Tab-separated table of C-alpha atoms in Angstrom:
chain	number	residue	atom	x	y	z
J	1217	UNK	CA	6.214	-2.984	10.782
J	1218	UNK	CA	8.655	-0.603	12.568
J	1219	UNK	CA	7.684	-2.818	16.014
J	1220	UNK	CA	8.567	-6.373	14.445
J	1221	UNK	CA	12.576	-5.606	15.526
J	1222	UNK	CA	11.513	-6.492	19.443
J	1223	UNK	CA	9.824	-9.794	18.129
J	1224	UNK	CA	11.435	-13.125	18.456
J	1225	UNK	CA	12.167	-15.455	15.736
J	1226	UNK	CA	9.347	-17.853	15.418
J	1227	UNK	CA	6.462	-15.493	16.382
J	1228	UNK	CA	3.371	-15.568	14.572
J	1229	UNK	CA	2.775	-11.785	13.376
J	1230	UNK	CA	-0.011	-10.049	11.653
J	1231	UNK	CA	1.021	-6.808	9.810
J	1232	UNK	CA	-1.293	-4.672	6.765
J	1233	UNK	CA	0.015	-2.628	4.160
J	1234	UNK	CA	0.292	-2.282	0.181
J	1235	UNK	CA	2.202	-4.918	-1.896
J	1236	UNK	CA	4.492	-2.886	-3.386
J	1237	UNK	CA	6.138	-5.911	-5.450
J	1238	UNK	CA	5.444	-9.606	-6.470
J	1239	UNK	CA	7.723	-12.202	-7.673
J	1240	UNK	CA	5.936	-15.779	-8.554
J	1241	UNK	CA	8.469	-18.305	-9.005
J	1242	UNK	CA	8.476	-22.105	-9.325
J	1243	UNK	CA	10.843	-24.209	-6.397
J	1244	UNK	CA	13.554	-25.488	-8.800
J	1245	UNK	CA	13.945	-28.878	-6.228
J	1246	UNK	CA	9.991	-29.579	-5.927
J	1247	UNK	CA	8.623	-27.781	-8.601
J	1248	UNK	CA	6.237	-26.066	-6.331
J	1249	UNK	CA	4.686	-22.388	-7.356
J	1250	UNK	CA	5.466	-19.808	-4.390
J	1251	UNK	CA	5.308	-16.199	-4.483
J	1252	UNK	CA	7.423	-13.143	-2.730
J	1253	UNK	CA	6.167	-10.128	-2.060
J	1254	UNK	CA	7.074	-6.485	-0.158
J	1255	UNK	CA	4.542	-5.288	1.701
J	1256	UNK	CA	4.922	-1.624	2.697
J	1257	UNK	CA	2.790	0.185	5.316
J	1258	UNK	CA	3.813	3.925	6.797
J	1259	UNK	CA	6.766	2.977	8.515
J	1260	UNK	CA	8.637	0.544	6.372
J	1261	UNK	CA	8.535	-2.557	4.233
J	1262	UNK	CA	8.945	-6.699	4.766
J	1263	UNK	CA	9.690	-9.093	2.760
J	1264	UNK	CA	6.588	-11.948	2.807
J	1265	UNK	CA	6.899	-15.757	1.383
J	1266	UNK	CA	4.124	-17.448	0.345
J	1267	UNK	CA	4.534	-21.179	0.026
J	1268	UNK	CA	2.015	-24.354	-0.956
J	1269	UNK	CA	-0.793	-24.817	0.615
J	1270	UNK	CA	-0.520	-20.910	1.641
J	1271	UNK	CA	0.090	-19.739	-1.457
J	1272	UNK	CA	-2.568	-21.955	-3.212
J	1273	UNK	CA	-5.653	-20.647	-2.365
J	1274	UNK	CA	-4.383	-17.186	-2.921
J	1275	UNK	CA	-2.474	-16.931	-6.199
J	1276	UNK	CA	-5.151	-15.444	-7.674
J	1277	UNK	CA	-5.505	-12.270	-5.479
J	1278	UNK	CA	-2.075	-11.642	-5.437
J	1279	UNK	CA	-1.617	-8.322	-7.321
J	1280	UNK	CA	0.735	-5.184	-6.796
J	1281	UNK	CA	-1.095	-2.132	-5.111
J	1282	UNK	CA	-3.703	-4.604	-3.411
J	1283	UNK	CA	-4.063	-3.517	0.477
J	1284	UNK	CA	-4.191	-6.827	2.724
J	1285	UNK	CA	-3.308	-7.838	5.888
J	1286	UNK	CA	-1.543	-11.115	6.419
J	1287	UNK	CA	-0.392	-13.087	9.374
J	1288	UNK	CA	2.734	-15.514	9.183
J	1289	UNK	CA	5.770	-16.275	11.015
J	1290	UNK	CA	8.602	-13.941	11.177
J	1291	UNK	CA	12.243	-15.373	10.221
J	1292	UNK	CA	15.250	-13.590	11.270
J	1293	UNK	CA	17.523	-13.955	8.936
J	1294	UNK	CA	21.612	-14.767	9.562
J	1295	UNK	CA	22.406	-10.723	7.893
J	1296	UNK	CA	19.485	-9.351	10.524
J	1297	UNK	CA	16.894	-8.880	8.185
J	1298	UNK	CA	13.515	-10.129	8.958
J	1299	UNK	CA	11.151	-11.705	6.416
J	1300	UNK	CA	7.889	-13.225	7.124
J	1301	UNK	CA	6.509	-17.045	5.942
J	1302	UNK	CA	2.833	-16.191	5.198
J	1303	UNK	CA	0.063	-18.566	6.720
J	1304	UNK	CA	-3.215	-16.509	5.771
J	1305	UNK	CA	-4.494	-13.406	3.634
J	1306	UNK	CA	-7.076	-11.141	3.982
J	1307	UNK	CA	-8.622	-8.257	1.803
J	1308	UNK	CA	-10.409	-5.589	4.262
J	1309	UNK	CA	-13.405	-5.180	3.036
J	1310	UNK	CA	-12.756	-1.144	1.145
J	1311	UNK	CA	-16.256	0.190	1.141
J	1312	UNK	CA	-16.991	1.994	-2.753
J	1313	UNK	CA	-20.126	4.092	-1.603
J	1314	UNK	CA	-18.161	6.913	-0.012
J	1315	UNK	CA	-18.482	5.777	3.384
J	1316	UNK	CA	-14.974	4.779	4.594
J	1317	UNK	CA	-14.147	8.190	4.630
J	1318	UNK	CA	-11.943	10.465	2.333
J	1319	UNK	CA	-8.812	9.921	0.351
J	1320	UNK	CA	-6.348	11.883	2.115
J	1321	UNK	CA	-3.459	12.614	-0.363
J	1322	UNK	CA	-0.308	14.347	1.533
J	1323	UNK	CA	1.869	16.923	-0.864
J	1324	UNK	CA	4.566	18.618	-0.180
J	1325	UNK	CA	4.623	21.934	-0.459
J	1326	UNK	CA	7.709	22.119	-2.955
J	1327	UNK	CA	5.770	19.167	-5.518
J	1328	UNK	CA	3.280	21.531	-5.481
J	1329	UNK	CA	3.652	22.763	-9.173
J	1330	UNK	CA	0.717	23.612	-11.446
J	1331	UNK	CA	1.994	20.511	-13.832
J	1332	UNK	CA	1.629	18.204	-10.773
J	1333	UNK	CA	-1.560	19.447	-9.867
J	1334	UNK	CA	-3.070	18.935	-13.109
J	1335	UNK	CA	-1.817	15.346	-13.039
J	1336	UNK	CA	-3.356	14.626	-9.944
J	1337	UNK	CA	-6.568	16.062	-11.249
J	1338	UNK	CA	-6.265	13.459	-14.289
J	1339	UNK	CA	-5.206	10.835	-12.251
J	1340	UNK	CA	-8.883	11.736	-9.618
J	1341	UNK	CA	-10.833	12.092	-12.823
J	1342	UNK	CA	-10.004	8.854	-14.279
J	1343	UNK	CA	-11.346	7.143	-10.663
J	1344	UNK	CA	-14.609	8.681	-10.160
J	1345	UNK	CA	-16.589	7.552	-7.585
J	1346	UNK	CA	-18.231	8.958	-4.368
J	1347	UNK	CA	-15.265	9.244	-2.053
J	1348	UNK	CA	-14.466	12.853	-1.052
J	1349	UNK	CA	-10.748	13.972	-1.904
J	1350	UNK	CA	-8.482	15.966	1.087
J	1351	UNK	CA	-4.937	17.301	-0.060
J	1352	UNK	CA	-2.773	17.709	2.846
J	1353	UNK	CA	-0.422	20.463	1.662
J	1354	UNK	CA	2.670	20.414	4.478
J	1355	UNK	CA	4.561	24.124	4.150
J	1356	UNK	CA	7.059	22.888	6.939
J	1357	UNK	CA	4.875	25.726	8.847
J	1358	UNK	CA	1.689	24.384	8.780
J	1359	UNK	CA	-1.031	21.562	7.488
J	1360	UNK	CA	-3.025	23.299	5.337
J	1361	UNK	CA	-6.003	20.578	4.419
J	1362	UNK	CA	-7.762	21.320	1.028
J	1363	UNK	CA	-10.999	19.660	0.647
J	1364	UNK	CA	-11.571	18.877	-3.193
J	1365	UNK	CA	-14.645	19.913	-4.911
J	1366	UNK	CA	-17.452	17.006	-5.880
J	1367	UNK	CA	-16.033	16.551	-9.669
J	1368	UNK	CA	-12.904	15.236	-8.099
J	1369	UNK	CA	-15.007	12.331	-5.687
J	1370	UNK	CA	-12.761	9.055	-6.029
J	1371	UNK	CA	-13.787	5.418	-5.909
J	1372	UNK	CA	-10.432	4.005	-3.527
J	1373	UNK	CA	-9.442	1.302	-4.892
J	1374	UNK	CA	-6.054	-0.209	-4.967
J	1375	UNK	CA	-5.477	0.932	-9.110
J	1376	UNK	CA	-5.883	5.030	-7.753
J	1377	UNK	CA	-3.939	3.979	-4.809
J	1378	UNK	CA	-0.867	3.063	-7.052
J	1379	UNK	CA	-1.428	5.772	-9.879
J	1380	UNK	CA	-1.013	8.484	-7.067
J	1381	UNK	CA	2.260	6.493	-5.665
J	1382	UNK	CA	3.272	6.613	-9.288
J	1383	UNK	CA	2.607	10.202	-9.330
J	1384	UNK	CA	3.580	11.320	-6.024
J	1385	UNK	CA	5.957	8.664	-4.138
J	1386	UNK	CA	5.039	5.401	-1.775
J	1387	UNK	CA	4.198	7.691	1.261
J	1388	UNK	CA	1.957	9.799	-0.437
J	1389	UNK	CA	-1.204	8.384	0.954
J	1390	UNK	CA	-2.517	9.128	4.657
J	1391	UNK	CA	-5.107	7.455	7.069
């Protein structure tokens, strides 16, 4: 989202993340439902609009935590903020059977305490599944990447997603 800043107003944009909030709301003037949402990847967060015959089809799916990728036109805004008016949706499809790959969790080394890593270990247990588990432990020295034993295999779906960023902050999860 970091690149959207060279865009012009008006350009039709396509950006993924993690809603991170929803607002539904009804238009006081024509009594329309519309929803607003932040979507937050790695490097930041927009603000999305979803109005009428966008939002329509979709108000069902809409749900915090969900990873999607939408495409709408980007607004600049009069204070320089950018927002984008949603046109389309999509889930990616999140494969369940362990084959996507592992759950890479990143944790500083100073969170590192045995209270937190007995939380995380309740918050992997109560997501089983057959996803492997890496812990990338950053010492400011070094990576250190701790693969997880088979009692902590995950199923990633977007509730584990936000009980980790609960547990451990929004940029807690890598790719």
């Amino acid at each position: 989202m970091s690149d959207d800043n060279n865009r012009p107003d008006g350009a039709i944009v396509t950006v993924g993340g993690m809603i991170t909030s929803l607002s539904r709301r009804i238009a006081k003037t024509s009594g329309n439902a519309y929803a607003r949402i932040e979507l937050e990847d790695r490097s930041g967060s927009i603000e999305i609009m979803f109005f009428g015959k966008a939002y329509a089809p979709i108000a069902g799916v809409l749900a915090e935590d969900l990873i999607c990728v939408i495409k709408g036109r980007m607004q600049r805004r009069d204070d320089g903020s950018i927002s984008i008016s949603a046109q389309e949706l999509t889930v990616p499809e999140l494969s369940v059977d362990g084959s996507a790959g592992p759950v890479c969790v990143a944790l500083p080394e100073h969170r590192a305490t045995e209270a937190t890593i007995r939380q995380i270990g309740e918050v992997l247990r109560n997501h089983r599944g057959e996803s492997e588990v890496r812990i990338h432990l950053d010492t400011h020295r070094s990576l250190q990447v701790l693969r997880l034993g088979p009692e902590y295999r995950v199923n990633p779906t977007p509730a584990l997603f936000g009980d980790l960023k609960v547990l451990l902050g929004p940029a807690c999860l890598e790719a």
